[in-house]
Coordinates of C-alpha atoms and ligand atoms in Angstrom, one line a residue:
M12 CA 37.5 28.2 26.3
T13 CA 38.7 26.7 29.7
R14 CA 40.6 23.4 29.6
P15 CA 38.3 20.4 30.4
Y16 CA 38.9 18.6 33.7
V17 CA 40.0 15.0 33.7
L18 CA 39.8 13.2 37.0
L19 CA 42.6 10.6 37.8
V20 CA 41.8 8.3 40.8
D21 CA 44.5 5.8 42.0
D22 CA 45.6 4.9 45.5
L23 CA 49.2 4.7 44.5
P24 CA 51.0 8.0 44.1
A25 CA 53.4 6.5 41.6
N26 CA 50.6 5.6 39.3
L27 CA 49.0 9.0 39.6
A28 CA 52.4 10.6 38.7
A29 CA 52.7 8.3 35.7
L30 CA 49.2 9.3 34.5
E31 CA 50.0 12.9 35.0
A32 CA 53.2 12.6 33.0
L33 CA 51.2 10.9 30.2
F34 CA 48.8 13.9 29.8
Q35 CA 51.2 16.7 30.6
A36 CA 51.5 18.0 27.0
D37 CA 47.7 17.7 26.4
N38 CA 45.2 20.5 26.6
V39 CA 43.4 19.1 29.7
A40 CA 43.4 20.1 33.3
L41 CA 44.2 17.1 35.6
L42 CA 42.5 16.5 39.0
K43 CA 44.2 13.9 41.1
A44 CA 42.6 11.8 43.9
G45 CA 44.2 9.1 46.1
S46 CA 40.9 7.6 47.1
G47 CA 37.2 7.4 46.2
E48 CA 36.3 9.9 48.9
E49 CA 38.8 12.4 47.6
A50 CA 37.4 11.9 44.1
L51 CA 33.8 12.5 45.3
E52 CA 35.0 15.8 46.9
L53 CA 36.6 16.9 43.6
L54 CA 33.6 15.9 41.6
L55 CA 31.4 18.2 43.8
K56 CA 33.6 21.2 43.0
H57 CA 34.4 20.7 39.3
D58 CA 32.5 19.9 36.1
V59 CA 34.5 16.9 35.0
A60 CA 34.8 15.7 31.3
L61 CA 36.1 12.3 32.1
A62 CA 37.1 10.1 35.1
L63 CA 40.0 7.5 35.0
L64 CA 39.3 5.1 37.9
D65 CA 41.7 2.5 39.2
V66 CA 39.5 -0.5 40.0
Q67 CA 41.5 -2.0 42.9
M68 CA 41.8 0.5 45.7
P69 CA 41.6 -0.1 49.5
G70 CA 38.3 1.1 51.0
M71 CA 36.0 2.3 48.3
D72 CA 37.1 0.6 45.1
G73 CA 36.7 1.9 41.5
F74 CA 33.3 0.2 40.9
E75 CA 31.9 1.5 44.2
L76 CA 33.0 5.0 43.3
A77 CA 31.4 4.6 39.8
E78 CA 28.2 3.5 41.3
L79 CA 28.0 6.5 43.6
M80 CA 28.8 8.7 40.6
R81 CA 25.9 7.2 38.6
G82 CA 23.6 7.6 41.6
T83 CA 24.2 11.4 41.7
E84 CA 22.6 13.8 39.3
R85 CA 25.6 15.9 38.9
T86 CA 28.0 13.1 38.0
R87 CA 25.6 10.6 36.4
N88 CA 26.8 11.3 32.9
V89 CA 30.5 11.6 33.4
P90 CA 32.2 9.0 31.2
I91 CA 34.4 6.6 33.0
I92 CA 37.5 4.6 32.0
F93 CA 38.3 1.8 34.5
L94 CA 42.0 0.9 34.8
T95 CA 42.0 -2.8 35.6
A96 CA 44.8 -4.9 36.9
G97 CA 44.7 -8.3 35.1
S98 CA 41.4 -9.7 33.9
V99 CA 38.2 -8.0 35.1
D100 CA 36.4 -10.0 37.7
K101 CA 33.4 -11.3 35.6
N102 CA 31.2 -11.6 38.7
R103 CA 31.6 -8.0 39.7
R104 CA 29.8 -6.3 37.0
F105 CA 29.5 -2.6 37.2
R106 CA 25.8 -1.9 37.6
G107 CA 25.8 1.7 36.3
Y108 CA 27.0 0.5 32.9
E109 CA 23.9 1.5 31.0
A110 CA 23.9 5.1 32.4
G111 CA 26.8 6.4 30.4
A112 CA 30.0 5.8 28.5
V113 CA 32.3 3.2 30.2
D114 CA 35.5 1.7 29.0
F115 CA 38.1 -0.6 30.4
I116 CA 41.9 -0.4 29.9
P117 CA 44.0 -3.2 31.3
K118 CA 47.2 -2.5 33.3
P119 CA 50.1 -2.2 32.4
I120 CA 48.7 0.7 30.5
E121 CA 49.6 1.4 26.9
G122 CA 50.1 5.1 27.0
D123 CA 49.1 5.8 23.4
V124 CA 45.9 3.8 23.6
L125 CA 44.8 5.5 26.8
R126 CA 45.6 9.0 25.4
R127 CA 43.6 8.3 22.3
K128 CA 40.6 7.1 24.3
V129 CA 40.8 10.1 26.6
H130 CA 40.8 12.5 23.7
V131 CA 37.7 10.9 22.2
F132 CA 35.8 11.5 25.4
V133 CA 37.2 15.0 26.0
D134 CA 36.3 16.0 22.5
L135 CA 32.8 14.7 23.0
H136 CA 32.5 16.6 26.2
Q137 CA 33.6 19.8 24.5
E138 CA 31.2 19.3 21.6
R139 CA 28.4 18.7 24.1
Q140 CA 29.2 21.9 25.9
E141 CA 29.3 23.9 22.7
V142 CA 25.9 22.4 21.8
A143 CA 24.6 23.3 25.3
A144 CA 25.9 26.9 25.0
E145 CA 24.3 27.2 21.5
R146 CA 21.0 25.9 23.0
D147 CA 21.2 28.5 25.8
D148 CA 22.0 31.2 23.3
L149 CA 19.0 30.2 21.2
A150 CA 16.7 30.1 24.2
D151 CA 17.9 33.6 25.2
R152 CA 17.2 34.8 21.7
A153 CA 13.8 33.3 21.6
I154 CA 13.0 35.1 24.9
A155 CA 14.3 38.4 23.4
L156 CA 12.2 37.9 20.3
T157 CA 9.1 37.2 22.4
H158 CA 9.6 40.4 24.3
A159 CA 10.1 42.3 21.1
D160 CA 7.0 40.7 19.7
D161 CA 5.0 41.7 22.8
A162 CA 6.3 45.3 22.6
K163 CA 5.2 45.5 18.9
D164 CA 1.8 44.1 19.8
Q165 CA 1.5 46.7 22.5
F166 CA 2.6 49.4 20.2
L167 CA 0.1 48.4 17.6
A168 CA -2.7 48.5 20.2
V169 CA -1.6 52.0 21.3
L170 CA -1.2 53.2 17.7
A171 CA -4.7 51.9 16.7
H172 CA -6.1 53.6 19.7
E173 CA -4.3 56.9 18.9
L174 CA -5.4 56.8 15.3
R175 CA -9.1 56.1 16.1
N176 CA -9.7 59.4 17.8
P177 CA -8.5 61.8 15.1
V178 CA -10.1 59.6 12.4
A179 CA -13.4 59.7 14.2
A180 CA -13.1 63.5 14.7
L181 CA -12.4 63.9 11.0
A182 CA -15.5 61.8 10.1
S183 CA -17.7 63.8 12.4
G184 CA -16.2 67.0 11.0
L185 CA -17.2 66.0 7.5
D186 CA -20.8 65.1 8.8
L187 CA -21.0 68.5 10.4
L188 CA -19.9 70.3 7.3
E189 CA -22.6 68.6 5.2
R190 CA -25.3 70.3 7.3
P191 CA -26.2 73.9 6.8
R192 CA -23.7 76.2 8.7
T193 CA -22.7 79.8 9.0
E194 CA -19.4 80.6 7.4
D195 CA -17.9 81.1 10.9
Q196 CA -19.0 77.7 12.1
A197 CA -17.7 76.1 9.0
A198 CA -14.3 77.8 9.4
Q199 CA -14.1 76.6 13.0
I200 CA -14.8 73.0 12.0
R201 CA -12.3 73.2 9.2
N202 CA -9.7 74.5 11.6
Q203 CA -10.3 71.6 14.0
M204 CA -10.1 69.2 11.1
R205 CA -6.8 70.8 9.9
R206 CA -5.3 70.3 13.4
M207 CA -6.3 66.6 13.3
V208 CA -4.8 66.2 9.8
T209 CA -1.5 67.9 11.0
H210 CA -1.4 65.6 14.0
L211 CA -2.0 62.5 11.9
S212 CA 0.6 63.5 9.3
R213 CA 3.2 64.1 12.0
L214 CA 2.5 60.7 13.5
V215 CA 2.9 59.0 10.1
E216 CA 6.0 61.0 9.3
D217 CA 7.6 60.1 12.6
L218 CA 6.8 56.4 12.1
L219 CA 8.3 56.5 8.6
D220 CA 11.4 58.3 9.9
V221 CA 12.0 55.6 12.5
T222 CA 11.9 52.9 9.8
R223 CA 14.0 55.0 7.4
I224 CA 16.7 55.7 9.9
K225 CA 16.8 52.0 10.8
E226 CA 17.4 51.2 7.2
G227 CA 20.0 54.0 6.9
K228 CA 17.7 55.9 4.5
V229 CA 17.8 59.3 6.1
P230 CA 20.4 61.3 4.2
L231 CA 21.3 64.5 6.1
Q232 CA 21.6 67.7 4.2
I233 CA 24.7 68.8 5.9
T234 CA 25.5 72.5 5.7
S235 CA 27.0 75.1 8.0
V236 CA 24.1 76.0 10.3
D237 CA 23.7 78.7 12.8
M238 CA 22.2 77.1 16.0
Q239 CA 20.5 80.4 17.0
D240 CA 18.5 80.1 13.7
V241 CA 17.7 76.5 14.4
V242 CA 16.4 77.3 17.9
G243 CA 14.4 80.1 16.4
L244 CA 12.7 77.8 13.9
A245 CA 12.0 75.2 16.6
V246 CA 10.5 77.8 19.0
E247 CA 8.3 79.1 16.3
G248 CA 6.9 75.6 15.6
T249 CA 6.1 74.9 19.2
R250 CA 5.1 78.4 20.4
H251 CA 1.4 77.6 20.0
A252 CA 1.5 74.5 22.3
I253 CA 3.6 76.3 24.9
D254 CA 1.3 79.3 25.0
E255 CA -1.8 77.2 25.0
A256 CA -0.5 75.4 28.2
G257 CA 0.2 78.8 29.8
H258 CA 4.0 78.0 30.2
R259 CA 6.7 80.6 30.3
L260 CA 9.6 80.0 27.9
Y261 CA 13.0 81.4 28.5
V262 CA 15.5 81.1 25.7
D263 CA 19.2 81.8 26.6
V264 CA 21.5 81.7 23.6
P265 CA 24.9 83.4 23.2
R266 CA 25.1 86.6 21.2
Q267 CA 27.8 85.5 18.8
P268 CA 26.8 82.9 16.2
L269 CA 27.2 79.3 17.1
T270 CA 27.7 77.5 13.8
I271 CA 27.9 73.7 13.4
R272 CA 27.9 71.4 10.4
G273 CA 24.6 69.7 10.4
D274 CA 21.1 69.3 8.9
Y275 CA 19.1 72.5 9.6
S276 CA 15.6 71.0 9.5
R277 CA 16.5 67.8 11.3
L278 CA 18.2 69.7 14.1
A279 CA 15.1 71.9 14.4
Q280 CA 13.0 68.7 14.5
V281 CA 15.1 67.5 17.5
I282 CA 14.7 70.8 19.4
A283 CA 11.0 71.1 18.5
N284 CA 10.4 67.6 19.7
L285 CA 12.1 68.3 23.1
L286 CA 10.2 71.6 23.5
S287 CA 6.9 70.0 22.6
N288 CA 7.5 67.2 25.2
A289 CA 8.4 69.8 27.8
A290 CA 5.1 71.5 27.1
K291 CA 3.2 68.3 27.2
Y292 CA 4.7 66.8 30.3
T293 CA 4.5 70.0 32.4
P294 CA 1.3 70.9 34.2
Q295 CA -0.4 74.2 33.2
G296 CA 1.6 77.4 33.9
G297 CA 5.1 75.8 34.1
T298 CA 8.4 77.1 33.1
I299 CA 10.6 75.9 30.2
R300 CA 14.2 77.0 29.8
L301 CA 16.3 76.5 26.7
T302 CA 20.0 77.3 26.9
L303 CA 22.7 76.9 24.2
R304 CA 26.3 77.0 25.2
Q305 CA 29.7 76.7 23.5
E306 CA 31.6 74.0 25.3
S307 CA 35.2 72.7 24.8
H308 CA 33.9 69.5 23.0
G309 CA 31.2 71.3 20.9
I310 CA 27.8 72.7 21.6
E311 CA 25.5 71.9 24.5
L312 CA 21.8 72.4 24.4
R313 CA 19.7 72.1 27.5
I314 CA 15.9 72.1 27.8
T315 CA 14.6 72.1 31.3
D316 CA 11.0 72.0 32.4
T317 CA 9.2 72.1 35.8
G318 CA 7.0 69.2 34.8
V319 CA 6.1 65.7 36.0
G320 CA 9.7 64.4 35.9
I321 CA 11.0 61.0 35.0
P322 CA 11.8 58.1 37.4
A323 CA 15.5 57.1 37.5
E324 CA 14.8 53.6 36.2
M325 CA 13.2 55.0 33.0
Q326 CA 15.8 57.6 32.2
T327 CA 17.6 55.5 29.6
R328 CA 14.6 53.5 28.5
I329 CA 12.5 56.5 27.3
F330 CA 14.9 56.8 24.4
E331 CA 13.8 53.4 23.1
K332 CA 11.0 53.3 20.6
F333 CA 7.4 52.8 21.9
V334 CA 8.5 53.3 25.6
Q335 CA 6.3 55.6 27.6
V336 CA 6.5 56.2 31.4
E337 CA 3.6 54.6 33.2
G338 CA 1.1 57.2 34.3
H339 CA 2.2 59.7 31.6
G340 CA -0.4 58.4 29.1
A341 CA -2.9 61.1 29.8
R342 CA -0.4 63.7 28.9
A343 CA 1.0 62.1 25.8
Q344 CA -1.6 63.9 23.6
G345 CA -1.7 61.2 21.0
G346 CA 2.0 60.4 21.1
V347 CA 3.0 56.8 20.8
G348 CA 6.5 56.8 22.3
I349 CA 8.6 57.3 19.2
G350 CA 9.5 61.0 19.5
L351 CA 12.6 60.5 21.7
A352 CA 13.7 57.4 19.8
L353 CA 13.8 59.5 16.7
V354 CA 15.5 62.4 18.5
K355 CA 18.2 60.1 19.8
K356 CA 18.8 58.7 16.3
L357 CA 18.9 62.1 14.7
V358 CA 21.4 63.4 17.3
A359 CA 23.5 60.2 16.8
L360 CA 23.5 60.8 13.0
H361 CA 25.1 64.2 13.8
G362 CA 27.7 62.4 16.0
G363 CA 26.1 63.7 19.2
T364 CA 24.6 62.3 22.3
I365 CA 21.5 62.9 24.4
R366 CA 20.6 62.2 28.0
V367 CA 18.1 63.2 30.6
E368 CA 18.4 64.3 34.2
S369 CA 15.5 64.3 36.5
L370 CA 15.2 64.1 40.3
G371 CA 12.0 62.0 39.8
E372 CA 8.3 62.4 39.9
G373 CA 7.1 66.0 40.0
R374 CA 10.6 67.4 40.0
G375 CA 11.0 68.4 36.4
S376 CA 13.4 67.1 33.7
T377 CA 16.4 68.4 31.8
F378 CA 17.3 67.0 28.4
I379 CA 20.9 67.6 27.4
V380 CA 22.1 67.3 23.8
S381 CA 25.8 67.5 23.0
L382 CA 26.8 68.1 19.4
P383 CA 30.2 68.1 17.9
Q384 CA 30.8 71.1 15.6
S385 CA 32.1 69.2 12.6
A386 CA 29.5 66.5 12.0
Ligands
ADP1 P1 5.5 60.4 23.4 O1 5.5 61.7 24.0 O2 4.8 60.3 22.1 O3 4.9 59.4 24.4 P2 8.4 60.3 23.4 O4 9.3 59.3 22.7 O5 8.6 61.7 22.9 O6 6.9 59.8 23.1 O7 8.6 60.2 24.9 C1 8.7 59.0 25.5 C2 8.2 59.1 27.0 O8 9.2 59.8 27.8 C3 6.9 59.9 27.1 O9 5.8 59.0 26.9 C4 7.0 60.4 28.6 O10 6.6 59.3 29.5 C5 8.5 60.6 28.8 N1 8.9 62.0 28.6 C6 9.4 62.6 27.4 N2 9.7 63.9 27.7 C7 9.4 64.2 29.0 C8 9.4 65.3 29.8 N3 9.9 66.5 29.3 N4 9.0 65.2 31.1 C9 8.6 64.0 31.6 N5 8.5 62.9 30.8 C10 8.9 62.9 29.5

């Protein structure tokens, strides 16, 4: 914490020097002024904890200076100790008395008495500042909570919307099955229903994973895994979506095995999620490339697409949960913005990092995952 300022105002340099000597050993920063005008200038520049004003000064005297201080918002509440020579002139009452703490110390000054008083005011000032800082902190936290609350509300709205479609499709599937059908027609309906159920289960599993990871409840089954195998499993799981969108997929992995310590199915989940996003956010007939490389620091996986791209300002935010790029909604295919949050957490659980590079709208995206080999 910075030392609080104490303003000393006296027209006699010897008095200022004596006051300065009195407070030298104390934890306060002294501001010295030889006149009321100088004092006002210093008060403009500094946030002062206390002012010691000599009453009898040529020109603007101590009372006049105090009145000006009380008339100004910035200095209205600065406590004042008047240093008075002899008895205070009863007729010259200081009019700003009620506006804040005021005290009188007669000259010649008793050093100990003055120091004790000064400390009372300085401590009060510090406490007030601490309270103000806590109040600001609480206000900031309240704003952050409101934002988080808004984000949750928005997420619930998106989620409800995304759940309604598959549930409605399942209900009408059941209706259709209850009517007379050929075996072929029934099989087709069942297939569609199965797809909806798979989609719903994935959504529910992802939601549960996000909570479980947050609570530290996703234990990794760490073994020695061959990344070529992991890529193979992820490609297998997403092949259908990639083909359906008419994309070409190029997979470039080294011939020699690339083994790392990690959780086989969680790593496959990471890659499958990135491949499925590449398929979703790339217009029909695009190109997706997956490369796996041994780097000096570990393994680097890149998944590049020729899709809609990601604006620069969203490139870190998309890894937060429930965040979707505006305008991508039509391509999300029932996603609710948790896939990348989950991917990032799973990568972090393996001691790795993930980032995205994109030149912006319509210029494609590259997701880069770096994994250490000994998680
Ligand atoms: P979801 O796809 O369910 O919305 P994600 O968490 O997987 O959620 O992705 C968050 C957002 O990041 C997406 O909504 C989309 O806007 C953007 N995004 C993810 N992958 C890509 C990609 N390959 N190309 C362009 N945008 C992407």
